[in-house]
mmCIF file of C-alpha atoms and ligand atoms in Angstrom:
data_model
loop_
_atom_site.group_PDB
_atom_site.id
_atom_site.type_symbol
_atom_site.label_atom_id
_atom_site.label_comp_id
_atom_site.label_asym_id
_atom_site.label_seq_id
_atom_site.Cartn_x
_atom_site.Cartn_y
_atom_site.Cartn_z
ATOM 1 C CA UNK A 1 -137.875 -18.642 14.083
ATOM 2 C CA UNK A 2 -137.353 -16.474 11.007
ATOM 3 C CA UNK A 3 -137.342 -18.220 7.644
ATOM 4 C CA UNK A 4 -136.418 -16.605 4.343
ATOM 5 C CA UNK A 5 -137.498 -18.161 1.074
ATOM 6 C CA UNK A 6 -135.749 -16.800 -2.019
ATOM 7 C CA UNK A 7 -137.808 -17.242 -5.163
ATOM 8 C CA UNK A 8 -141.511 -16.489 -4.761
ATOM 9 C CA UNK A 9 -142.418 -18.703 -7.705
ATOM 10 C CA UNK A 10 -144.326 -21.970 -7.623
ATOM 11 C CA UNK A 11 -142.102 -23.866 -5.149
ATOM 12 C CA UNK A 12 -141.159 -20.870 -2.985
ATOM 13 C CA UNK A 13 -144.770 -19.793 -2.478
ATOM 14 C CA UNK A 14 -145.927 -23.363 -1.808
ATOM 15 C CA UNK A 15 -143.142 -23.754 0.724
ATOM 16 C CA UNK A 16 -144.078 -20.468 2.466
ATOM 17 C CA UNK A 17 -147.728 -21.547 2.533
ATOM 18 C CA UNK A 18 -147.014 -24.927 4.147
ATOM 19 C CA UNK A 19 -144.656 -23.378 6.697
ATOM 20 C CA UNK A 20 -147.338 -20.832 7.630
ATOM 21 C CA UNK A 21 -150.140 -23.388 7.826
ATOM 22 C CA UNK A 22 -148.072 -25.501 10.235
ATOM 23 C CA UNK A 23 -147.741 -22.372 12.423
ATOM 24 C CA UNK A 24 -144.284 -23.080 13.889
ATOM 25 C CA UNK A 25 -142.396 -20.057 12.498
ATOM 26 C CA UNK A 26 -142.907 -16.487 13.694
ATOM 27 C CA UNK A 27 -141.894 -14.959 10.360
ATOM 28 C CA UNK A 28 -141.460 -15.951 6.728
ATOM 29 C CA UNK A 29 -139.782 -13.512 4.336
ATOM 30 C CA UNK A 30 -140.388 -14.186 0.644
ATOM 31 C CA UNK A 31 -137.862 -12.531 -1.672
ATOM 32 C CA UNK A 32 -137.899 -12.402 -5.451
ATOM 33 C CA UNK A 33 -136.062 -10.449 -8.119
ATOM 34 C CA UNK A 34 -139.298 -9.677 -10.031
ATOM 35 C CA UNK A 35 -140.624 -6.287 -8.908
ATOM 36 C CA UNK A 36 -143.683 -6.600 -6.630
ATOM 37 C CA UNK A 37 -144.040 -10.355 -7.150
ATOM 38 C CA UNK A 38 -143.032 -11.500 -3.651
ATOM 39 C CA UNK A 39 -145.061 -8.664 -2.114
ATOM 40 C CA UNK A 40 -148.134 -9.879 -4.034
ATOM 41 C CA UNK A 41 -147.630 -13.529 -3.070
ATOM 42 C CA UNK A 42 -147.073 -12.584 0.580
ATOM 43 C CA UNK A 43 -150.217 -10.434 0.685
ATOM 44 C CA UNK A 44 -152.308 -13.176 -0.933
ATOM 45 C CA UNK A 45 -150.944 -15.750 1.537
ATOM 46 C CA UNK A 46 -151.538 -13.431 4.527
ATOM 47 C CA UNK A 47 -155.169 -13.109 3.451
ATOM 48 C CA UNK A 48 -155.479 -16.888 4.078
ATOM 49 C CA UNK A 49 -154.289 -16.499 7.705
ATOM 50 C CA UNK A 50 -157.712 -16.013 9.292
ATOM 51 C CA UNK A 51 -159.125 -18.823 7.139
ATOM 52 C CA UNK A 52 -156.312 -21.283 7.791
ATOM 53 C CA UNK A 53 -155.723 -20.236 11.411
ATOM 54 C CA UNK A 54 -152.050 -19.292 11.434
ATOM 55 C CA UNK A 55 -150.141 -16.439 13.075
ATOM 56 C CA UNK A 56 -146.938 -16.652 11.027
ATOM 57 C CA UNK A 57 -146.205 -13.234 9.529
ATOM 58 C CA UNK A 58 -145.361 -13.465 5.820
ATOM 59 C CA UNK A 59 -143.717 -10.479 4.165
ATOM 60 C CA UNK A 60 -142.649 -10.056 0.557
ATOM 61 C CA UNK A 61 -139.687 -8.083 -0.741
ATOM 62 C CA UNK A 62 -138.095 -7.283 -4.069
ATOM 63 C CA UNK A 63 -134.401 -8.099 -3.859
ATOM 64 C CA UNK A 64 -133.640 -6.210 -0.605
ATOM 65 C CA UNK A 65 -131.566 -8.677 1.419
ATOM 66 C CA UNK A 66 -131.372 -6.385 4.452
ATOM 67 C CA UNK A 67 -134.976 -7.483 5.183
ATOM 68 C CA UNK A 68 -133.793 -11.095 5.439
ATOM 69 C CA UNK A 69 -131.296 -10.257 8.223
ATOM 70 C CA UNK A 70 -130.871 -12.803 11.016
ATOM 71 C CA UNK A 71 -132.863 -15.543 9.350
ATOM 72 C CA UNK A 72 -132.487 -18.885 11.110
ATOM 73 C CA UNK A 73 -133.182 -20.834 7.940
ATOM 74 C CA UNK A 74 -132.953 -19.687 4.302
ATOM 75 C CA UNK A 75 -134.455 -21.681 1.460
ATOM 76 C CA UNK A 76 -133.173 -21.136 -2.103
ATOM 77 C CA UNK A 77 -135.798 -21.856 -4.759
ATOM 78 C CA UNK A 78 -134.728 -19.095 -7.164
ATOM 79 C CA UNK A 79 -133.922 -20.139 -10.706
ATOM 80 C CA UNK A 80 -135.596 -21.632 -13.714
ATOM 81 C CA UNK A 81 -137.567 -24.899 -13.673
ATOM 82 C CA UNK A 82 -137.356 -27.465 -16.476
ATOM 83 C CA UNK A 83 -139.850 -27.815 -19.314
ATOM 84 C CA UNK A 84 -141.137 -31.144 -20.647
ATOM 85 C CA UNK A 85 -138.357 -33.152 -22.324
ATOM 86 C CA UNK A 86 -135.549 -31.426 -20.408
ATOM 87 C CA UNK A 87 -133.354 -32.881 -17.662
ATOM 88 C CA UNK A 88 -132.648 -31.040 -14.420
ATOM 89 C CA UNK A 89 -128.959 -30.969 -15.387
ATOM 90 C CA UNK A 90 -129.713 -28.700 -18.353
ATOM 91 C CA UNK A 91 -130.635 -25.909 -15.900
ATOM 92 C CA UNK A 92 -127.082 -25.541 -14.600
ATOM 93 C CA UNK A 93 -126.063 -22.750 -16.995
ATOM 94 C CA UNK A 94 -128.632 -20.268 -15.636
ATOM 95 C CA UNK A 95 -129.184 -21.567 -12.102
ATOM 96 C CA UNK A 96 -125.537 -21.794 -10.975
ATOM 97 C CA UNK A 97 -125.052 -18.023 -11.278
ATOM 98 C CA UNK A 98 -128.345 -17.333 -9.480
ATOM 99 C CA UNK A 99 -127.660 -19.758 -6.606
ATOM 100 C CA UNK A 100 -124.118 -18.467 -6.089
ATOM 101 C CA UNK A 101 -125.202 -14.810 -5.940
ATOM 102 C CA UNK A 102 -128.267 -15.518 -3.781
ATOM 103 C CA UNK A 103 -126.387 -17.621 -1.203
ATOM 104 C CA UNK A 104 -123.702 -14.979 -0.846
ATOM 105 C CA UNK A 105 -126.303 -12.190 -0.322
ATOM 106 C CA UNK A 106 -128.177 -14.302 2.236
ATOM 107 C CA UNK A 107 -125.043 -15.055 4.254
ATOM 108 C CA UNK A 108 -124.031 -11.386 4.239
ATOM 109 C CA UNK A 109 -127.134 -10.584 6.319
ATOM 110 C CA UNK A 110 -127.569 -13.935 8.134
ATOM 111 C CA UNK A 111 -124.065 -15.281 8.733
ATOM 112 C CA UNK A 112 -125.309 -18.013 11.088
ATOM 113 C CA UNK A 113 -128.139 -19.257 8.902
ATOM 114 C CA UNK A 114 -128.870 -22.788 7.728
ATOM 115 C CA UNK A 115 -129.388 -22.961 3.952
ATOM 116 C CA UNK A 116 -131.722 -25.414 2.240
ATOM 117 C CA UNK A 117 -130.970 -25.647 -1.483
ATOM 118 C CA UNK A 118 -133.866 -26.522 -3.775
ATOM 119 C CA UNK A 119 -132.918 -25.069 -7.191
ATOM 120 C CA UNK A 120 -131.863 -27.659 -9.769
ATOM 121 C CA UNK A 121 -129.646 -29.461 -10.506
ATOM 122 C CA UNK A 122 -129.951 -29.616 -6.742
ATOM 123 C CA UNK A 123 -126.976 -31.839 -5.713
ATOM 124 C CA UNK A 124 -124.637 -29.673 -7.788
ATOM 125 C CA UNK A 125 -126.223 -26.443 -6.494
ATOM 126 C CA UNK A 126 -125.704 -27.642 -2.890
ATOM 127 C CA UNK A 127 -122.073 -28.450 -3.767
ATOM 128 C CA UNK A 128 -121.705 -24.982 -5.294
ATOM 129 C CA UNK A 129 -122.914 -23.370 -2.044
ATOM 130 C CA UNK A 130 -120.245 -25.393 -0.174
ATOM 131 C CA UNK A 131 -117.544 -24.312 -2.601
ATOM 132 C CA UNK A 132 -118.502 -20.646 -2.755
ATOM 133 C CA UNK A 133 -119.303 -19.880 0.903
ATOM 134 C CA UNK A 134 -117.677 -20.601 4.242
ATOM 135 C CA UNK A 135 -120.767 -22.021 5.946
ATOM 136 C CA UNK A 136 -120.001 -25.224 7.858
ATOM 137 C CA UNK A 137 -121.154 -28.485 6.278
ATOM 138 C CA UNK A 138 -123.965 -29.071 8.778
ATOM 139 C CA UNK A 139 -125.630 -25.857 7.566
ATOM 140 C CA UNK A 140 -125.931 -26.600 3.845
ATOM 141 C CA UNK A 141 -128.696 -29.064 3.051
ATOM 142 C CA UNK A 142 -129.999 -30.055 -0.375
ATOM 143 C CA UNK A 143 -133.681 -30.984 -0.635
ATOM 144 C CA UNK A 144 -134.417 -33.889 -2.966
ATOM 145 C CA UNK A 145 -134.656 -37.153 -1.045
ATOM 146 C CA UNK A 146 -137.553 -35.991 1.139
ATOM 147 C CA UNK A 147 -139.583 -35.313 -2.007
ATOM 148 C CA UNK A 148 -138.444 -38.445 -3.836
ATOM 149 C CA UNK A 149 -139.285 -40.574 -0.768
ATOM 150 C CA UNK A 150 -142.787 -39.051 -0.604
ATOM 151 C CA UNK A 151 -143.251 -39.997 -4.266
ATOM 152 C CA UNK A 152 -141.873 -43.484 -3.554
ATOM 153 C CA UNK A 153 -144.432 -43.949 -0.748
ATOM 154 C CA UNK A 154 -147.195 -42.713 -3.068
ATOM 155 C CA UNK A 155 -146.221 -45.283 -5.720
ATOM 156 C CA UNK A 156 -145.852 -48.068 -3.117
ATOM 157 C CA UNK A 157 -149.305 -47.355 -1.645
ATOM 158 C CA UNK A 158 -150.753 -47.354 -5.156
ATOM 159 C CA UNK A 159 -149.211 -50.771 -5.890
ATOM 160 C CA UNK A 160 -150.256 -52.135 -2.488
ATOM 161 C CA UNK A 161 -153.747 -50.644 -2.846
ATOM 162 C CA UNK A 162 -153.424 -49.461 0.744
ATOM 163 C CA UNK A 163 -153.106 -46.180 2.623
ATOM 164 C CA UNK A 164 -149.907 -44.141 2.321
ATOM 165 C CA UNK A 165 -149.809 -43.839 6.138
ATOM 166 C CA UNK A 166 -149.081 -47.592 6.307
ATOM 167 C CA UNK A 167 -146.047 -47.273 4.036
ATOM 168 C CA UNK A 168 -142.468 -46.325 4.807
ATOM 169 C CA UNK A 169 -139.534 -46.057 2.453
ATOM 170 C CA UNK A 170 -136.577 -43.944 1.478
ATOM 171 C CA UNK A 171 -134.870 -42.728 -1.690
ATOM 172 C CA UNK A 172 -131.162 -41.953 -1.550
ATOM 173 C CA UNK A 173 -128.583 -40.988 -4.205
ATOM 174 C CA UNK A 174 -128.640 -38.089 -6.652
ATOM 175 C CA UNK A 175 -131.828 -36.125 -7.333
ATOM 176 C CA UNK A 176 -131.944 -36.970 -11.038
ATOM 177 C CA UNK A 177 -134.026 -39.147 -13.357
ATOM 178 C CA UNK A 178 -131.267 -41.768 -13.493
ATOM 179 C CA UNK A 179 -129.465 -41.246 -10.166
ATOM 180 C CA UNK A 180 -132.242 -41.799 -7.621
ATOM 181 C CA UNK A 181 -132.097 -44.974 -5.572
ATOM 182 C CA UNK A 182 -135.472 -46.002 -4.115
ATOM 183 C CA UNK A 183 -134.535 -48.564 -1.450
ATOM 184 C CA UNK A 184 -137.197 -51.174 -2.245
ATOM 185 C CA UNK A 185 -135.429 -53.790 -0.068
ATOM 186 C CA UNK A 186 -135.949 -51.664 3.050
ATOM 187 C CA UNK A 187 -139.456 -50.340 2.308
ATOM 188 C CA UNK A 188 -142.205 -51.554 4.624
ATOM 189 C CA UNK A 189 -145.970 -51.806 4.945
ATOM 190 C CA UNK A 190 -146.750 -51.354 8.629
ATOM 191 C CA UNK A 191 -143.372 -52.857 9.557
ATOM 192 C CA UNK A 192 -143.513 -55.767 7.084
ATOM 193 C CA UNK A 193 -141.135 -55.716 4.072
ATOM 194 C CA UNK A 194 -143.096 -54.738 0.949
ATOM 195 C CA UNK A 195 -141.549 -57.724 -0.847
ATOM 196 C CA UNK A 196 -144.005 -59.853 1.173
ATOM 197 C CA UNK A 197 -146.837 -58.216 -0.793
ATOM 198 C CA UNK A 198 -145.364 -57.174 -4.145
ATOM 199 C CA UNK A 199 -143.642 -59.226 -6.829
ATOM 200 C CA UNK A 200 -140.154 -58.296 -8.023
ATOM 201 C CA UNK A 201 -141.717 -57.119 -11.265
ATOM 202 C CA UNK A 202 -144.186 -54.839 -9.457
ATOM 203 C CA UNK A 203 -141.421 -53.470 -7.220
ATOM 204 C CA UNK A 204 -139.321 -52.678 -10.239
ATOM 205 C CA UNK A 205 -142.287 -50.779 -11.775
ATOM 206 C CA UNK A 206 -142.604 -48.784 -8.527
ATOM 207 C CA UNK A 207 -138.878 -48.048 -8.618
ATOM 208 C CA UNK A 208 -138.953 -46.805 -12.208
ATOM 209 C CA UNK A 209 -142.084 -44.667 -11.663
ATOM 210 C CA UNK A 210 -140.442 -43.090 -8.604
ATOM 211 C CA UNK A 211 -137.251 -42.218 -10.461
ATOM 212 C CA UNK A 212 -139.102 -40.344 -13.196
ATOM 213 C CA UNK A 213 -141.599 -38.805 -10.752
ATOM 214 C CA UNK A 214 -140.470 -35.245 -11.476
ATOM 215 C CA UNK A 215 -140.376 -35.776 -15.258
ATOM 216 C CA UNK A 216 -143.874 -37.309 -15.244
ATOM 217 C CA UNK A 217 -145.287 -34.243 -13.487
ATOM 218 C CA UNK A 218 -143.326 -31.856 -15.719
ATOM 219 C CA UNK A 219 -144.904 -33.492 -18.771
ATOM 220 C CA UNK A 220 -148.395 -33.174 -17.284
ATOM 221 C CA UNK A 221 -147.989 -29.618 -15.972
ATOM 222 C CA UNK A 222 -145.745 -28.053 -18.631
ATOM 223 C CA UNK A 223 -143.382 -26.996 -15.809
ATOM 224 C CA UNK A 224 -142.099 -28.851 -12.767
ATOM 225 C CA UNK A 225 -144.102 -29.672 -9.647
ATOM 226 C CA UNK A 226 -144.550 -27.446 -6.579
ATOM 227 C CA UNK A 227 -146.991 -28.845 -3.988
ATOM 228 C CA UNK A 228 -144.948 -31.872 -2.899
ATOM 229 C CA UNK A 229 -141.643 -29.957 -3.237
ATOM 230 C CA UNK A 230 -143.041 -27.150 -1.033
ATOM 231 C CA UNK A 231 -144.343 -29.671 1.505
ATOM 232 C CA UNK A 232 -141.001 -31.505 1.552
ATOM 233 C CA UNK A 233 -139.076 -28.286 2.269
ATOM 234 C CA UNK A 234 -141.548 -27.237 4.963
ATOM 235 C CA UNK A 235 -141.201 -30.634 6.686
ATOM 236 C CA UNK A 236 -137.417 -30.167 6.756
ATOM 237 C CA UNK A 237 -137.683 -26.575 8.043
ATOM 238 C CA UNK A 238 -140.067 -27.784 10.758
ATOM 239 C CA UNK A 239 -137.620 -30.519 11.831
ATOM 240 C CA UNK A 240 -134.925 -27.850 12.206
ATOM 241 C CA UNK A 241 -137.193 -25.261 13.879
ATOM 242 C CA UNK A 242 -138.645 -27.733 16.362
ATOM 243 C CA UNK A 243 -135.374 -29.675 16.769
ATOM 244 C CA UNK A 244 -137.252 -32.928 16.159
ATOM 245 C CA UNK A 245 -134.216 -35.019 15.130
ATOM 246 C CA UNK A 246 -136.308 -36.686 12.413
ATOM 247 C CA UNK A 247 -134.452 -38.589 9.685
ATOM 248 C CA UNK A 248 -134.708 -37.322 6.097
ATOM 249 C CA UNK A 249 -132.612 -38.262 3.082
ATOM 250 C CA UNK A 250 -130.837 -35.002 2.171
ATOM 251 C CA UNK A 251 -128.044 -34.008 -0.158
ATOM 252 C CA UNK A 252 -125.065 -33.306 2.090
ATOM 253 C CA UNK A 253 -121.329 -32.963 1.690
ATOM 254 C CA UNK A 254 -119.741 -36.371 2.098
ATOM 255 C CA UNK A 255 -116.267 -36.662 3.539
ATOM 256 C CA UNK A 256 -115.698 -40.392 3.532
ATOM 257 C CA UNK A 257 -119.254 -41.391 4.472
ATOM 258 C CA UNK A 258 -120.567 -44.152 2.217
ATOM 259 C CA UNK A 259 -117.102 -44.185 0.620
ATOM 260 C CA UNK A 260 -117.476 -40.794 -1.124
ATOM 261 C CA UNK A 261 -115.589 -37.533 -0.863
ATOM 262 C CA UNK A 262 -116.042 -33.982 -2.139
ATOM 263 C CA UNK A 263 -119.597 -34.496 -3.361
ATOM 264 C CA UNK A 264 -123.120 -33.639 -2.196
ATOM 265 C CA UNK A 265 -125.286 -36.726 -2.472
ATOM 266 C CA UNK A 266 -128.554 -37.889 -0.929
ATOM 267 C CA UNK A 267 -128.079 -39.943 2.240
ATOM 268 C CA UNK A 268 -130.161 -40.242 5.419
ATOM 269 C CA UNK A 269 -129.444 -37.541 7.991
ATOM 270 C CA UNK A 270 -130.849 -36.477 11.353
ATOM 271 C CA UNK A 271 -132.261 -32.929 11.160
ATOM 272 C CA UNK A 272 -132.374 -30.691 14.230
ATOM 273 C CA UNK A 273 -131.576 -27.192 15.451
ATOM 274 C CA UNK A 274 -128.013 -27.382 14.083
ATOM 275 C CA UNK A 275 -129.168 -28.438 10.645
ATOM 276 C CA UNK A 276 -127.512 -31.769 9.908
ATOM 277 C CA UNK A 277 -127.035 -33.315 13.355
ATOM 278 C CA UNK A 278 -125.703 -36.611 12.034
ATOM 279 C CA UNK A 279 -125.209 -38.529 8.801
ATOM 280 C CA UNK A 280 -126.868 -41.895 9.322
ATOM 281 C CA UNK A 281 -124.962 -44.868 7.977
ATOM 282 C CA UNK A 282 -127.078 -47.751 6.765
ATOM 283 C CA UNK A 283 -125.719 -51.042 5.466
ATOM 284 C CA UNK A 284 -126.296 -51.187 1.731
ATOM 285 C CA UNK A 285 -125.998 -54.483 -0.114
ATOM 286 C CA UNK A 286 -123.562 -54.884 -3.015
ATOM 287 C CA UNK A 287 -126.143 -54.030 -5.686
ATOM 288 C CA UNK A 288 -127.225 -50.877 -3.819
ATOM 289 C CA UNK A 289 -123.584 -49.851 -3.318
ATOM 290 C CA UNK A 290 -122.913 -50.272 -7.036
ATOM 291 C CA UNK A 291 -125.968 -48.117 -7.890
ATOM 292 C CA UNK A 292 -124.752 -45.474 -5.452
ATOM 293 C CA UNK A 293 -121.353 -45.409 -7.202
ATOM 294 C CA UNK A 294 -123.087 -44.866 -10.571
ATOM 295 C CA UNK A 295 -125.288 -42.160 -9.060
ATOM 296 C CA UNK A 296 -122.243 -40.364 -7.628
ATOM 297 C CA UNK A 297 -120.500 -40.542 -11.021
ATOM 298 C CA UNK A 298 -123.492 -38.773 -12.588
ATOM 299 C CA UNK A 299 -123.469 -35.994 -9.968
ATOM 300 C CA UNK A 300 -119.673 -35.551 -10.251
ATOM 301 C CA UNK A 301 -119.979 -35.149 -14.022
ATOM 302 C CA UNK A 302 -122.440 -32.284 -13.477
ATOM 303 C CA UNK A 303 -120.234 -30.764 -10.730
ATOM 304 C CA UNK A 304 -117.397 -30.718 -13.251
ATOM 305 C CA UNK A 305 -119.456 -28.330 -15.404
ATOM 306 C CA UNK A 306 -119.346 -25.649 -12.680
HETATM 307 N N1 NAD B 1 -134.934 -30.010 -5.383
HETATM 308 C C1 NAD B 1 -136.177 -30.324 -5.709
HETATM 309 O O1 NAD B 1 -136.691 -31.363 -5.310
HETATM 310 C C2 NAD B 1 -136.974 -29.376 -6.551
HETATM 311 C C3 NAD B 1 -138.369 -29.525 -6.652
HETATM 312 C C4 NAD B 1 -139.086 -28.626 -7.445
HETATM 313 C C5 NAD B 1 -138.417 -27.604 -8.122
HETATM 314 N N2 NAD B 1 -137.078 -27.496 -7.994
HETATM 315 C C6 NAD B 1 -136.352 -26.416 -8.641
HETATM 316 O O2 NAD B 1 -136.688 -25.202 -7.962
HETATM 317 C C7 NAD B 1 -136.501 -24.100 -8.853
HETATM 318 C C8 NAD B 1 -137.739 -23.206 -8.832
HETATM 319 O O3 NAD B 1 -138.835 -23.875 -9.401
HETATM 320 P P1 NAD B 1 -140.248 -23.120 -9.540
HETATM 321 O O4 NAD B 1 -141.184 -24.079 -10.135
HETATM 322 O O5 NAD B 1 -140.589 -22.466 -8.242
HETATM 323 O O6 NAD B 1 -139.869 -21.986 -10.605
HETATM 324 P P2 NAD B 1 -140.597 -20.573 -10.824
HETATM 325 O O7 NAD B 1 -140.162 -20.067 -12.129
HETATM 326 O O8 NAD B 1 -142.054 -20.708 -10.540
HETATM 327 O O9 NAD B 1 -139.989 -19.663 -9.659
HETATM 328 C C9 NAD B 1 -138.659 -19.273 -9.627
HETATM 329 C C10 NAD B 1 -138.604 -17.868 -9.083
HETATM 330 O O10 NAD B 1 -137.237 -17.495 -8.902
HETATM 331 C C11 NAD B 1 -137.163 -16.097 -9.158
HETATM 332 N N3 NAD B 1 -135.777 -15.700 -9.384
HETATM 333 C C12 NAD B 1 -134.999 -15.908 -10.473
HETATM 334 N N4 NAD B 1 -133.779 -15.379 -10.283
HETATM 335 C C13 NAD B 1 -133.774 -14.836 -9.051
HETATM 336 C C14 NAD B 1 -132.808 -14.156 -8.277
HETATM 337 N N5 NAD B 1 -131.575 -13.920 -8.741
HETATM 338 N N6 NAD B 1 -133.145 -13.738 -7.043
HETATM 339 C C15 NAD B 1 -134.394 -13.953 -6.555
HETATM 340 N N7 NAD B 1 -135.359 -14.595 -7.241
HETATM 341 C C16 NAD B 1 -135.056 -15.024 -8.478
HETATM 342 C C17 NAD B 1 -138.062 -15.885 -10.369
HETATM 343 O O11 NAD B 1 -138.431 -14.525 -10.525
HETATM 344 C C18 NAD B 1 -139.226 -16.822 -10.023
HETATM 345 O O12 NAD B 1 -140.269 -16.126 -9.356
HETATM 346 C C19 NAD B 1 -136.182 -24.723 -10.207
HETATM 347 O O13 NAD B 1 -134.802 -24.716 -10.421
HETATM 348 C C20 NAD B 1 -136.686 -26.145 -10.079
HETATM 349 O O14 NAD B 1 -136.030 -27.025 -10.936
HETATM 350 C C21 NAD B 1 -136.348 -28.354 -7.245
HETATM 351 O O1 LMR B 2 -138.560 -32.437 -11.796
HETATM 352 C C1 LMR B 2 -138.064 -31.319 -11.639
HETATM 353 O O2 LMR B 2 -137.389 -30.770 -12.524
HETATM 354 C C2 LMR B 2 -138.324 -30.557 -10.393
HETATM 355 C C3 LMR B 2 -138.005 -31.308 -9.155
HETATM 356 O O3 LMR B 2 -136.666 -31.698 -9.094
HETATM 357 C C4 LMR B 2 -138.925 -32.456 -8.906
HETATM 358 O O4 LMR B 2 -138.449 -33.572 -8.705
HETATM 359 O O5 LMR B 2 -140.142 -32.223 -8.902
#
């Protein structure tokens, strides 16, 4: 399994590190436009191999896409992150051009690859890759829901004062401060609905904290987060590499599913060797459906800016 990660910045390097530590890929290529930067990150990461016990070979390159040839999975993290006070949507002006050019260069050398889009505004960037390339829909996957769900579980465990490993839950909808939909009704603590333990008021606090999870970290860090984003991407790459058929909420092109068309939006999917193996349909209640419609409206408005 050869994985290319474009953008050797905070998220790209974290993603490469987690992929290597899990030791399931033979090769990770890190590519960046900044001269020597990916080479430096790759060398630093390779010097952790004997300490962390992995055999994955990480190489760094400056903008030479021929070195990415025949990648099974390509991850796009290139582009600018937001600063405190900004929304992800404000990044579209710079990131759209970068994502379009990068995806086209990747496909030139790896025409059969699966692309995972990370750069923000992610749902719109995933849609842009659909519109500007001829990759089939199962091979273009936006990463947002896996990260948002991890943050949801963190907030639920905090409210429950219990271990995160006891908690399950999912966030669907757009990857934005207002568009995320943490499914509190379906979240569980060791199989028991969390509503058995938490008041409506507490659940609504968890929901709100989850939705602004990225903004909260951006305010604390001065730039957006990278550890959990890198871990979320690596978990998705592992599901594809090892054909696990695990379910992750991902931003995928909808063609009638959940009542939407011509939009990339976060819904649960089965990930395996073909990328998106299946879009999972879950029964949403009327309130959840209405929130999903609002979330889709927000994403469409950003798509219209392309
Ligand atoms: N979808 C998500 O859940 C999620 C999570 C975290 C971050 N992000 C997004 O990921 C992106 C990267 O965030 P970061 O914190 O790693 O930023 P960063 O600034 O640390 O890294 C971005 C890297 O991209 C490189 N780059 C820019 N243009 C390029 C090009 N044309 N080709 C190759 N490389 C190029 C830069 O040189 C830089 O090293 C941002 O858009 C951020 O908003 C998304
Ligand atoms: O918050 C951001 O801008 C980055 C990313 O989308 C995140 O959720 O961490």
